[in-house]
Amino acid sequence: MSASRSSNGLWMGRRVFGSTLSAAMAGLSGASKGWAATAAFKATPVRCPALEHEIRHVAARIADQKLANLFSRCLPNTLETAVVQGELDGRPDTFVLTGDIPAMWLRDSACQLHPYVAFAKGDKGLTRLFHGLFNRYIRSIAIDPYANAFWRDPADTRRLDWAVHDETEMRPGVAERKWELDSLAFPIWIAHAYWRATGDGTPFDARWWEAMARIVAVFSEQRRLMGKGPYRFRRLSLQPSESQFGEGYGNPTRPVGLIHAGFRPSDDACQYPFNIPGNLFAAHALRLMAEMARALGGPTALVEDAERLAASVQRAAEDHGQIRDRDGAVFWAYEVDGYGNTLFMDDANLPSLLSLPWLGIRTARDPVYVQTRKRVWSDANPWFFTGRFGSGIGGPHEGARMIWPLSLITLAMTSRDDLEIASCLRELRDTDAGTGLLHESFDVDDPAKFTRPWFAWVNGMFGELILDLARHRPDLLRRPLPARYVGALSLSRP
């Protein structure tokens, strides 16, 4: 999510390598200062004694000292550096920086705080943190349910540097307005996780159910059964994936019951507007919404509408979102258009095809997922790369041969193979460029070339992976990591 600009004023994309960060920061000026503006935010460090004890306990049982140190720094990264707390309209407010960009992404913030859900019960600091998060989601969805990123101040009229000239309906409080289907699904996902972990239903009042009804309405609207709907987006850019096709509405589709998206979780434009992992996640989130509303006394009509829409979207995804190869094996497409055209690939950002079990959408043993997983972690996926320092998935956002650590974490999270998991851990350990933190992406042949020195999402998710291994595969952490990269490619190639 870094930006550069050519002399003719066209935005060239969002890549900044660690070695050029200081120069990029020095060059930013004006009302929107990119990373430099992050310094204006005074983080509100949140302490959790139970989490701190668990970090010490787990780190002491990791045989590889560098891996233990990486875990100890990464897991608390968001709580220590990226949370700004206060009050909004007399209620607790939690604003979560994505890292070195001074804005809050709905998706990123949910993933950043997810590792702490398990420690929230009985902890006053984390309880206030999550209450504030849900209040912030309510406010953000009310401002604009089509936006992906927001400023802390709901009245702020700035735009992110690269969004200054976007052709779309920008509103105060919105930093960027890319319609990404998962942006409305992730708040439901983490709210459900918090409620199930703590039994605390107090944040979910009438205002919350009103926000949920708005989500159902937008999901329904973007099925486009009765027209294109109100959202459109165009951006002047040298990078085609930064704008949208078809006068800003996206490429043509046949309305089949799937939900349209303008952009992928990576913030790149969809080639075909029906993003399949996004639709599967939306259907899953709608079921979680209905479960919460039924249990917590939410509107009966909301329960019925959410369940009905979830079933319809799920059915459409199964009817139109799968591919059958010449041997009869069935696997998920990444995007489709309803006319029979399909795109097979996977992107590191969540929801991805690889991440379906981790998000609770499918089990790791589901036959269609098994076939899909084999293909996304192989050269059948155009965004899968292998080089001197390992293998992994990237995406158009940072380009060829740039692996995102998120993909390695997701592979390990969804794996049942100790060798595969250990290979992921070794690759993650050896590609931090000596910073002690993970990054957005790194060059598969030279990890010293990386993007985003401070990307809090990946740090927290790595910590969550280690916690999960400590609970379910503790012996793996007690053993030395492989002396060389063994490569999951040979294990997973179709």
Short mmCIF file of C-alpha atoms in Angstrom, two decimals:
data_model
loop_
_atom_site.label_atom_id
_atom_site.label_comp_id
_atom_site.label_asym_id
_atom_site.label_seq_id
_atom_site.Cartn_x
_atom_site.Cartn_y
_atom_site.Cartn_z
CA MET A 1 0.00 0.00 0.00
CA SER A 2 2.86 2.33 -0.83
CA ALA A 3 2.67 4.88 -3.58
CA SER A 4 4.84 6.50 -6.20
CA ARG A 5 4.00 9.07 -8.82
CA SER A 6 5.39 9.75 -12.29
CA SER A 7 6.22 13.20 -13.59
CA ASN A 8 2.96 13.35 -15.54
CA GLY A 9 0.88 12.89 -12.40
CA LEU A 10 -0.16 9.27 -12.97
CA TRP A 11 -0.02 6.93 -9.99
CA MET A 12 2.39 4.10 -10.67
CA GLY A 13 1.33 1.63 -8.03
CA ARG A 14 2.17 1.08 -4.40
CA ARG A 15 5.61 -0.44 -4.01
CA VAL A 16 8.23 0.86 -1.62
CA PHE A 17 11.19 -1.30 -0.67
CA GLY A 18 12.72 -1.19 2.78
CA SER A 19 15.90 0.35 1.40
CA THR A 20 13.98 3.29 -0.07
CA LEU A 21 11.56 3.93 2.78
CA SER A 22 13.30 6.98 4.20
CA ALA A 23 13.46 8.61 0.79
CA ALA A 24 9.78 7.95 0.21
CA MET A 25 8.85 9.44 3.57
CA ALA A 26 10.96 12.52 2.91
CA GLY A 27 9.20 13.08 -0.39
CA LEU A 28 5.67 13.11 0.99
CA SER A 29 4.02 16.48 1.51
CA GLY A 30 0.66 18.20 1.52
CA ALA A 31 -2.54 17.42 3.37
CA SER A 32 -2.14 13.65 3.09
CA LYS A 33 1.38 12.63 4.15
CA GLY A 34 1.25 8.85 3.76
CA TRP A 35 3.56 7.10 6.21
CA ALA A 36 4.85 10.36 7.65
CA ALA A 37 1.38 11.11 9.00
CA THR A 38 1.55 7.99 11.14
CA ALA A 39 3.84 9.87 13.50
CA ALA A 40 0.95 12.21 14.32
CA PHE A 41 -0.92 9.33 15.96
CA LYS A 42 -0.09 8.60 19.56
CA ALA A 43 -0.66 4.90 20.03
CA THR A 44 -2.46 3.69 23.12
CA PRO A 45 -0.48 0.59 24.15
CA VAL A 46 -2.79 -2.08 25.51
CA ARG A 47 -1.37 -4.46 28.10
CA CYS A 48 -2.76 -7.91 28.71
CA PRO A 49 -1.01 -9.86 31.50
CA ALA A 50 -2.39 -13.19 30.26
CA LEU A 51 -1.07 -12.55 26.75
CA GLU A 52 2.32 -11.46 28.06
CA HIS A 53 2.55 -14.61 30.18
CA GLU A 54 1.61 -16.78 27.22
CA ILE A 55 4.24 -15.15 25.03
CA ARG A 56 6.96 -15.87 27.60
CA HIS A 57 5.66 -19.40 28.17
CA VAL A 58 5.56 -20.30 24.47
CA ALA A 59 8.82 -18.56 23.53
CA ALA A 60 10.68 -20.53 26.22
CA ARG A 61 9.57 -23.75 24.55
CA ILE A 62 10.66 -22.89 21.00
CA ALA A 63 13.95 -24.57 20.16
CA ASP A 64 14.97 -22.06 17.49
CA GLN A 65 15.95 -18.85 19.28
CA LYS A 66 15.49 -16.55 16.29
CA LEU A 67 12.01 -17.95 15.72
CA ALA A 68 11.21 -17.42 19.41
CA ASN A 69 12.41 -13.82 19.23
CA LEU A 70 10.40 -13.20 16.07
CA PHE A 71 7.28 -14.57 17.75
CA SER A 72 7.83 -12.46 20.88
CA ARG A 73 8.08 -9.26 18.84
CA CYS A 74 5.39 -9.97 16.26
CA LEU A 75 2.46 -11.14 18.37
CA PRO A 76 2.02 -7.97 20.47
CA ASN A 77 2.92 -5.61 17.59
CA THR A 78 -0.60 -4.26 17.02
CA LEU A 79 -1.37 -3.85 20.74
CA GLU A 80 1.90 -2.03 21.34
CA THR A 81 2.06 0.23 18.29
CA ALA A 82 -1.08 0.36 16.17
CA VAL A 83 -4.04 1.02 18.48
CA VAL A 84 -5.41 4.49 19.18
CA GLN A 85 -8.15 4.49 21.81
CA GLY A 86 -10.55 7.16 22.91
CA GLU A 87 -14.25 7.94 22.83
CA LEU A 88 -16.60 8.54 19.93
CA ASP A 89 -20.09 9.84 20.61
CA GLY A 90 -19.61 9.01 24.30
CA ARG A 91 -18.69 5.38 23.63
CA PRO A 92 -15.35 3.53 23.62
CA ASP A 93 -13.55 3.90 20.31
CA THR A 94 -10.71 1.81 18.91
CA PHE A 95 -8.92 2.95 15.78
CA VAL A 96 -6.46 0.41 14.40
CA LEU A 97 -3.67 1.60 12.14
CA THR A 98 -2.77 -0.86 9.42
CA GLY A 99 0.87 -0.07 10.20
CA ASP A 100 2.89 2.44 8.23
CA ILE A 101 -0.20 3.92 6.56
CA PRO A 102 -2.21 6.15 8.91
CA ALA A 103 -5.62 4.70 8.06
CA MET A 104 -7.77 1.80 9.23
CA TRP A 105 -8.79 -0.96 6.83
CA LEU A 106 -11.87 -2.91 7.93
CA ARG A 107 -10.30 -6.21 6.87
CA ASP A 108 -6.83 -5.56 8.26
CA SER A 109 -8.11 -4.36 11.64
CA ALA A 110 -10.19 -7.51 12.14
CA CYS A 111 -7.22 -9.74 11.33
CA GLN A 112 -4.86 -7.61 13.43
CA LEU A 113 -6.97 -8.00 16.57
CA HIS A 114 -8.11 -11.59 16.00
CA PRO A 115 -5.09 -13.11 17.84
CA TYR A 116 -6.20 -11.38 21.04
CA VAL A 117 -9.79 -12.68 21.10
CA ALA A 118 -8.73 -15.76 23.05
CA PHE A 119 -7.37 -13.54 25.85
CA ALA A 120 -10.28 -11.10 26.07
CA LYS A 121 -12.55 -12.85 28.57
CA GLY A 122 -12.16 -11.22 31.95
CA ASP A 123 -9.55 -8.72 30.74
CA LYS A 124 -10.87 -5.17 31.14
CA GLY A 125 -8.36 -3.63 28.75
CA LEU A 126 -9.11 -6.02 25.91
CA THR A 127 -12.85 -5.83 26.59
CA ARG A 128 -12.73 -2.06 26.13
CA LEU A 129 -10.53 -2.54 23.05
CA PHE A 130 -13.06 -4.82 21.35
CA HIS A 131 -16.07 -2.75 22.38
CA GLY A 132 -14.34 0.22 20.80
CA LEU A 133 -13.60 -1.77 17.66
CA PHE A 134 -17.25 -2.71 17.20
CA ASN A 135 -18.32 0.91 17.77
CA ARG A 136 -15.82 1.97 15.14
CA TYR A 137 -17.23 -0.57 12.69
CA ILE A 138 -20.75 0.71 13.31
CA ARG A 139 -19.63 4.26 12.57
CA SER A 140 -17.60 3.28 9.48
CA ILE A 141 -20.41 1.27 7.91
CA ALA A 142 -22.78 4.18 8.52
CA ILE A 143 -20.37 6.57 6.81
CA ASP A 144 -19.96 4.42 3.69
CA PRO A 145 -20.42 0.65 3.43
CA TYR A 146 -18.56 0.67 0.10
CA ALA A 147 -15.31 2.08 1.52
CA ASN A 148 -12.35 -0.08 2.45
CA ALA A 149 -10.27 2.39 4.51
CA PHE A 150 -11.14 5.17 6.94
CA TRP A 151 -9.53 8.02 8.86
CA ARG A 152 -9.75 8.27 12.61
CA ASP A 153 -11.73 11.52 12.45
CA PRO A 154 -15.14 10.89 10.81
CA ALA A 155 -15.12 14.51 9.60
CA ASP A 156 -11.69 14.25 7.91
CA THR A 157 -11.95 15.18 4.22
CA ARG A 158 -8.41 14.18 3.20
CA ARG A 159 -7.72 11.25 0.88
CA LEU A 160 -4.80 8.88 0.80
CA ASP A 161 -2.10 10.18 -1.51
CA TRP A 162 -2.97 7.79 -4.28
CA ALA A 163 -6.75 8.36 -3.95
CA VAL A 164 -6.75 12.15 -4.38
CA HIS A 165 -8.22 12.12 -7.88
CA ASP A 166 -10.43 9.02 -7.69
CA GLU A 167 -13.71 9.22 -9.57
CA THR A 168 -16.15 7.92 -6.98
CA GLU A 169 -18.44 9.31 -4.29
CA MET A 170 -15.95 10.19 -1.54
CA ARG A 171 -17.36 11.15 1.86
CA PRO A 172 -15.81 12.68 4.99
CA GLY A 173 -14.01 10.08 7.07
CA VAL A 174 -13.18 7.89 4.06
CA ALA A 175 -9.51 7.42 3.17
CA GLU A 176 -10.10 5.15 0.17
CA ARG A 177 -13.29 3.87 -1.45
CA LYS A 178 -12.57 0.55 -3.07
CA TRP A 179 -15.54 -1.82 -2.85
CA GLU A 180 -14.09 -5.07 -1.52
CA LEU A 181 -16.63 -7.70 -0.58
CA ASP A 182 -14.65 -8.94 2.41
CA SER A 183 -14.58 -5.47 4.01
CA LEU A 184 -18.12 -6.05 5.25
CA ALA A 185 -17.61 -9.73 6.07
CA PHE A 186 -14.59 -9.38 8.37
CA PRO A 187 -16.34 -7.22 11.01
CA ILE A 188 -18.98 -9.96 11.35
CA TRP A 189 -16.30 -12.65 11.52
CA ILE A 190 -14.38 -11.06 14.38
CA ALA A 191 -17.55 -10.02 16.24
CA HIS A 192 -18.70 -13.64 16.18
CA ALA A 193 -15.25 -14.85 17.33
CA TYR A 194 -15.28 -12.36 20.22
CA TRP A 195 -18.81 -13.28 21.28
CA ARG A 196 -18.09 -17.02 21.20
CA ALA A 197 -14.83 -16.60 23.14
CA THR A 198 -16.19 -14.31 25.85
CA GLY A 199 -19.97 -14.74 25.94
CA ASP A 200 -20.16 -10.92 25.96
CA GLY A 201 -23.11 -9.67 23.94
CA THR A 202 -23.21 -6.12 25.29
CA PRO A 203 -21.57 -4.41 22.27
CA PHE A 204 -24.24 -5.80 19.97
CA ASP A 205 -27.12 -3.40 20.52
CA ALA A 206 -29.68 -1.85 18.18
CA ARG A 207 -26.96 0.16 16.45
CA TRP A 208 -25.06 -3.04 15.66
CA TRP A 209 -28.12 -4.73 14.18
CA GLU A 210 -28.78 -1.64 12.08
CA ALA A 211 -25.24 -1.93 10.69
CA MET A 212 -25.81 -5.62 10.00
CA ALA A 213 -29.02 -4.84 8.13
CA ARG A 214 -27.04 -2.35 6.06
CA ILE A 215 -24.55 -5.07 5.17
CA VAL A 216 -27.34 -7.39 4.05
CA ALA A 217 -28.78 -4.58 1.92
CA VAL A 218 -25.43 -3.83 0.25
CA PHE A 219 -24.71 -7.51 -0.41
CA SER A 220 -28.17 -7.81 -1.98
CA GLU A 221 -27.71 -4.64 -3.99
CA GLN A 222 -24.41 -5.86 -5.40
CA ARG A 223 -25.91 -9.05 -6.71
CA ARG A 224 -27.18 -6.60 -9.37
CA LEU A 225 -30.33 -8.52 -10.09
CA MET A 226 -32.15 -5.24 -10.73
CA GLY A 227 -29.44 -3.04 -12.23
CA LYS A 228 -25.82 -2.05 -11.63
CA GLY A 229 -26.36 -0.30 -8.29
CA PRO A 230 -24.79 2.96 -7.09
CA TYR A 231 -21.11 2.04 -6.78
CA ARG A 232 -18.57 2.92 -9.43
CA PHE A 233 -14.85 3.68 -9.26
CA ARG A 234 -12.17 4.90 -11.62
CA ARG A 235 -8.58 6.00 -10.95
CA LEU A 236 -6.02 7.54 -13.28
CA SER A 237 -3.07 5.18 -12.94
CA LEU A 238 -0.27 3.57 -14.90
CA GLN A 239 -1.15 0.33 -13.13
CA PRO A 240 -4.37 -1.12 -14.62
CA SER A 241 -5.23 -3.03 -11.43
CA GLU A 242 -5.69 0.31 -9.63
CA SER A 243 -8.83 1.22 -11.58
CA GLN A 244 -11.99 -0.49 -12.77
CA PHE A 245 -13.32 -1.45 -16.18
CA GLY A 246 -16.68 -0.68 -17.76
CA GLU A 247 -17.03 3.00 -16.79
CA GLY A 248 -16.13 2.06 -13.23
CA TYR A 249 -18.71 -0.73 -12.77
CA GLY A 250 -16.41 -3.62 -13.72
CA ASN A 251 -16.41 -6.11 -16.56
CA PRO A 252 -19.76 -7.50 -17.78
CA THR A 253 -21.46 -10.26 -15.82
CA ARG A 254 -24.53 -12.40 -16.06
CA PRO A 255 -26.52 -12.04 -12.81
CA VAL A 256 -26.51 -15.53 -11.30
CA GLY A 257 -26.93 -14.70 -7.62
CA LEU A 258 -23.30 -14.04 -6.74
CA ILE A 259 -22.22 -10.73 -5.18
CA HIS A 260 -20.15 -8.35 -7.30
CA ALA A 261 -16.90 -6.86 -6.02
CA GLY A 262 -14.89 -4.05 -7.55
CA PHE A 263 -11.63 -5.02 -5.91
CA ARG A 264 -9.91 -8.01 -4.35
CA PRO A 265 -8.67 -8.20 -0.74
CA SER A 266 -5.30 -7.03 -2.10
CA ASP A 267 -6.94 -3.74 -3.25
CA ASP A 268 -6.38 -4.83 -6.88
CA ALA A 269 -9.23 -4.66 -9.38
CA CYS A 270 -11.18 -7.84 -10.02
CA GLN A 271 -10.80 -9.20 -13.55
CA TYR A 272 -14.19 -10.90 -13.24
CA PRO A 273 -16.47 -9.24 -10.67
CA PHE A 274 -17.54 -12.47 -8.96
CA ASN A 275 -14.67 -13.16 -6.57
CA ILE A 276 -15.27 -16.70 -5.32
CA PRO A 277 -13.38 -16.72 -2.00
CA GLY A 278 -15.06 -13.39 -1.26
CA ASN A 279 -18.51 -14.79 -2.00
CA LEU A 280 -17.87 -17.92 0.06
CA PHE A 281 -16.70 -15.75 2.94
CA ALA A 282 -19.73 -13.47 2.61
CA ALA A 283 -22.10 -16.45 2.79
CA HIS A 284 -20.21 -17.72 5.85
CA ALA A 285 -20.34 -14.30 7.52
CA LEU A 286 -24.07 -14.04 6.89
CA ARG A 287 -24.59 -17.36 8.68
CA LEU A 288 -22.51 -16.08 11.60
CA MET A 289 -24.60 -12.90 11.63
CA ALA A 290 -27.82 -14.90 11.77
CA GLU A 291 -26.47 -17.09 14.59
CA MET A 292 -25.57 -14.03 16.67
CA ALA A 293 -28.84 -12.24 15.98
CA ARG A 294 -30.89 -15.29 16.94
CA ALA A 295 -28.96 -15.85 20.18
CA LEU A 296 -28.73 -12.19 21.24
CA GLY A 297 -32.26 -11.07 20.50
CA GLY A 298 -31.58 -9.34 17.21
CA PRO A 299 -34.39 -8.65 14.74
CA THR A 300 -36.13 -11.77 13.49
CA ALA A 301 -36.31 -10.27 10.01
CA LEU A 302 -32.52 -9.87 9.99
CA VAL A 303 -32.04 -13.54 10.90
CA GLU A 304 -34.34 -14.60 8.07
CA ASP A 305 -32.84 -12.23 5.51
CA ALA A 306 -29.27 -13.19 6.37
CA GLU A 307 -29.96 -16.93 6.22
CA ARG A 308 -31.86 -16.63 2.97
CA LEU A 309 -29.13 -14.57 1.32
CA ALA A 310 -26.39 -16.86 2.64
CA ALA A 311 -28.06 -19.93 1.18
CA SER A 312 -28.60 -18.24 -2.18
CA VAL A 313 -25.02 -16.97 -2.48
CA GLN A 314 -23.62 -20.33 -1.36
CA ARG A 315 -25.68 -22.15 -3.96
CA ALA A 316 -24.60 -19.73 -6.69
CA ALA A 317 -20.93 -20.15 -5.72
CA GLU A 318 -21.21 -23.92 -5.94
CA ASP A 319 -23.07 -23.74 -9.25
CA HIS A 320 -20.83 -21.18 -10.96
CA GLY A 321 -17.57 -20.99 -8.99
CA GLN A 322 -16.09 -24.44 -9.53
CA ILE A 323 -13.89 -25.84 -12.29
CA ARG A 324 -13.60 -29.45 -13.38
CA ASP A 325 -10.32 -30.57 -14.97
CA ARG A 326 -9.96 -33.17 -17.72
CA ASP A 327 -9.53 -35.92 -15.13
CA GLY A 328 -12.78 -35.00 -13.41
CA ALA A 329 -11.25 -33.31 -10.33
CA VAL A 330 -13.26 -30.32 -9.07
CA PHE A 331 -11.65 -27.22 -7.58
CA TRP A 332 -12.60 -23.60 -6.88
CA ALA A 333 -12.06 -20.77 -9.34
CA TYR A 334 -10.77 -17.45 -8.04
CA GLU A 335 -13.08 -15.28 -10.15
CA VAL A 336 -15.90 -15.88 -12.62
CA ASP A 337 -18.32 -13.76 -14.64
CA GLY A 338 -21.45 -15.93 -14.76
CA TYR A 339 -21.06 -16.49 -18.51
CA GLY A 340 -18.79 -19.49 -18.03
CA ASN A 341 -15.48 -17.60 -18.06
CA THR A 342 -13.24 -18.43 -15.12
CA LEU A 343 -9.93 -17.25 -13.69
CA PHE A 344 -7.82 -19.66 -11.71
CA MET A 345 -5.18 -18.11 -9.46
CA ASP A 346 -4.82 -17.26 -5.82
CA ASP A 347 -3.63 -14.14 -4.05
CA ALA A 348 -1.89 -14.04 -0.69
CA ASN A 349 -4.44 -11.67 0.83
CA LEU A 350 -7.40 -13.03 2.79
CA PRO A 351 -9.93 -14.31 2.00
CA SER A 352 -8.01 -16.47 -0.43
CA LEU A 353 -8.74 -19.93 -1.74
CA LEU A 354 -5.89 -21.24 0.42
CA SER A 355 -7.39 -19.67 3.57
CA LEU A 356 -10.88 -21.22 3.40
CA PRO A 357 -10.35 -23.62 6.36
CA TRP A 358 -8.68 -21.02 8.55
CA LEU A 359 -11.63 -18.67 8.09
CA GLY A 360 -14.06 -21.48 8.94
CA ILE A 361 -15.55 -21.70 5.44
CA ARG A 362 -14.44 -25.24 4.57
CA THR A 363 -12.60 -28.02 6.37
CA ALA A 364 -9.06 -28.84 5.33
CA ARG A 365 -10.28 -32.32 4.35
CA ASP A 366 -13.05 -31.09 2.06
CA PRO A 367 -12.36 -32.77 -1.33
CA VAL A 368 -12.87 -29.60 -3.39
CA TYR A 369 -10.59 -27.66 -1.06
CA VAL A 370 -7.92 -30.38 -1.20
CA GLN A 371 -7.87 -30.18 -5.00
CA THR A 372 -7.82 -26.38 -4.87
CA ARG A 373 -4.97 -26.29 -2.37
CA LYS A 374 -2.80 -28.50 -4.53
CA ARG A 375 -3.17 -26.10 -7.41
CA VAL A 376 -2.73 -22.77 -5.66
CA TRP A 377 0.60 -23.91 -4.18
CA SER A 378 2.06 -24.87 -7.54
CA ASP A 379 2.91 -23.42 -10.92
CA ALA A 380 -0.77 -23.81 -11.87
CA ASN A 381 -1.14 -20.52 -9.99
CA PRO A 382 0.47 -17.65 -11.97
CA TRP A 383 1.20 -15.81 -8.72
CA PHE A 384 3.12 -18.69 -7.12
CA PHE A 385 6.89 -18.21 -7.14
CA THR A 386 9.94 -20.29 -6.23
CA GLY A 387 13.41 -18.85 -5.73
CA ARG A 388 16.58 -18.97 -3.67
CA PHE A 389 14.82 -18.33 -0.38
CA GLY A 390 11.76 -20.50 -0.79
CA SER A 391 8.31 -20.59 -2.36
CA GLY A 392 5.10 -18.73 -1.82
CA ILE A 393 2.21 -16.76 -3.26
CA GLY A 394 2.21 -13.09 -4.12
CA GLY A 395 -0.17 -11.18 -6.35
CA PRO A 396 -0.52 -8.30 -8.80
CA HIS A 397 -0.29 -5.75 -5.98
CA GLU A 398 3.50 -6.06 -5.68
CA GLY A 399 4.19 -7.97 -8.86
CA ALA A 400 6.26 -10.91 -10.01
CA ARG A 401 8.53 -12.82 -7.64
CA MET A 402 7.37 -10.90 -4.58
CA ILE A 403 6.14 -13.43 -1.99
CA TRP A 404 3.80 -12.34 0.78
CA PRO A 405 4.54 -13.93 4.18
CA LEU A 406 0.75 -14.08 4.65
CA SER A 407 0.71 -16.95 2.15
CA LEU A 408 3.30 -18.94 4.10
CA ILE A 409 1.40 -18.41 7.34
CA THR A 410 -1.85 -19.46 5.68
CA LEU A 411 -0.22 -22.59 4.22
CA ALA A 412 1.04 -23.55 7.68
CA MET A 413 -2.33 -22.72 9.31
CA THR A 414 -4.12 -25.09 6.93
CA SER A 415 -1.52 -27.86 6.88
CA ARG A 416 -1.52 -31.26 8.56
CA ASP A 417 2.07 -32.02 7.48
CA ASP A 418 4.86 -31.25 9.98
CA LEU A 419 7.49 -30.98 7.25
CA GLU A 420 5.39 -28.49 5.31
CA ILE A 421 4.78 -26.41 8.44
CA ALA A 422 8.45 -26.49 9.46
CA SER A 423 9.45 -25.36 5.97
CA CYS A 424 7.10 -22.40 6.26
CA LEU A 425 8.53 -21.48 9.66
CA ARG A 426 12.08 -21.63 8.35
CA GLU A 427 11.24 -19.44 5.38
CA LEU A 428 9.47 -16.89 7.60
CA ARG A 429 12.40 -16.86 10.04
CA ASP A 430 14.96 -16.27 7.30
CA THR A 431 13.17 -13.54 5.34
CA ASP A 432 12.71 -10.78 7.92
CA ALA A 433 15.74 -8.92 6.49
CA GLY A 434 17.19 -8.72 9.99
CA THR A 435 14.43 -6.40 11.22
CA GLY A 436 12.83 -8.77 13.73
CA LEU A 437 9.45 -8.23 12.09
CA LEU A 438 7.72 -9.57 8.99
CA HIS A 439 6.77 -7.51 5.97
CA GLU A 440 4.09 -7.19 3.34
CA SER A 441 6.18 -8.96 0.68
CA PHE A 442 9.78 -9.85 -0.10
CA ASP A 443 11.81 -10.73 -3.17
CA VAL A 444 12.03 -14.53 -3.36
CA ASP A 445 15.69 -14.23 -4.36
CA ASP A 446 16.68 -11.36 -2.05
CA PRO A 447 14.68 -10.81 1.17
CA ALA A 448 16.52 -7.53 1.75
CA LYS A 449 14.16 -6.18 -0.88
CA PHE A 450 10.81 -5.97 0.83
CA THR A 451 7.72 -3.79 0.96
CA ARG A 452 6.23 -2.11 4.03
CA PRO A 453 8.58 -2.26 7.02
CA TRP A 454 5.59 -2.03 9.36
CA PHE A 455 2.68 -4.24 8.31
CA ALA A 456 0.94 -5.13 11.56
CA TRP A 457 -1.48 -7.68 10.10
CA VAL A 458 1.20 -10.17 9.11
CA ASN A 459 2.98 -9.81 12.45
CA GLY A 460 -0.14 -10.66 14.42
CA MET A 461 -1.10 -13.54 12.16
CA PHE A 462 2.37 -15.03 12.51
CA GLY A 463 2.02 -14.83 16.29
CA GLU A 464 -1.36 -16.52 16.02
CA LEU A 465 0.20 -19.35 14.00
CA ILE A 466 2.82 -19.97 16.69
CA LEU A 467 0.16 -19.96 19.43
CA ASP A 468 -1.84 -22.50 17.46
CA LEU A 469 1.20 -24.73 17.01
CA ALA A 470 2.02 -24.46 20.71
CA ARG A 471 -1.45 -25.74 21.53
CA HIS A 472 -1.79 -28.44 18.91
CA ARG A 473 1.74 -29.35 17.72
CA PRO A 474 4.09 -28.40 20.57
CA ASP A 475 6.65 -31.04 19.62
CA LEU A 476 7.17 -29.34 16.26
CA LEU A 477 8.30 -26.14 17.99
CA ARG A 478 10.65 -28.05 20.28
CA ARG A 479 12.57 -29.44 17.31
CA PRO A 480 15.19 -27.58 15.26
CA LEU A 481 13.92 -26.26 11.95
CA PRO A 482 15.12 -27.91 8.72
CA ALA A 483 18.71 -27.00 7.89
CA ARG A 484 17.67 -26.06 4.37
CA TYR A 485 14.49 -25.15 2.57
CA VAL A 486 12.72 -28.37 1.61
CA GLY A 487 9.92 -26.69 -0.32
CA ALA A 488 6.22 -27.36 -0.08
CA LEU A 489 5.98 -27.35 -3.87
CA SER A 490 7.03 -30.98 -4.14
CA LEU A 491 4.48 -31.87 -1.48
CA SER A 492 1.56 -30.06 -3.02
CA ARG A 493 1.96 -30.07 -6.79
CA PRO A 494 -1.17 -31.52 -8.49
#
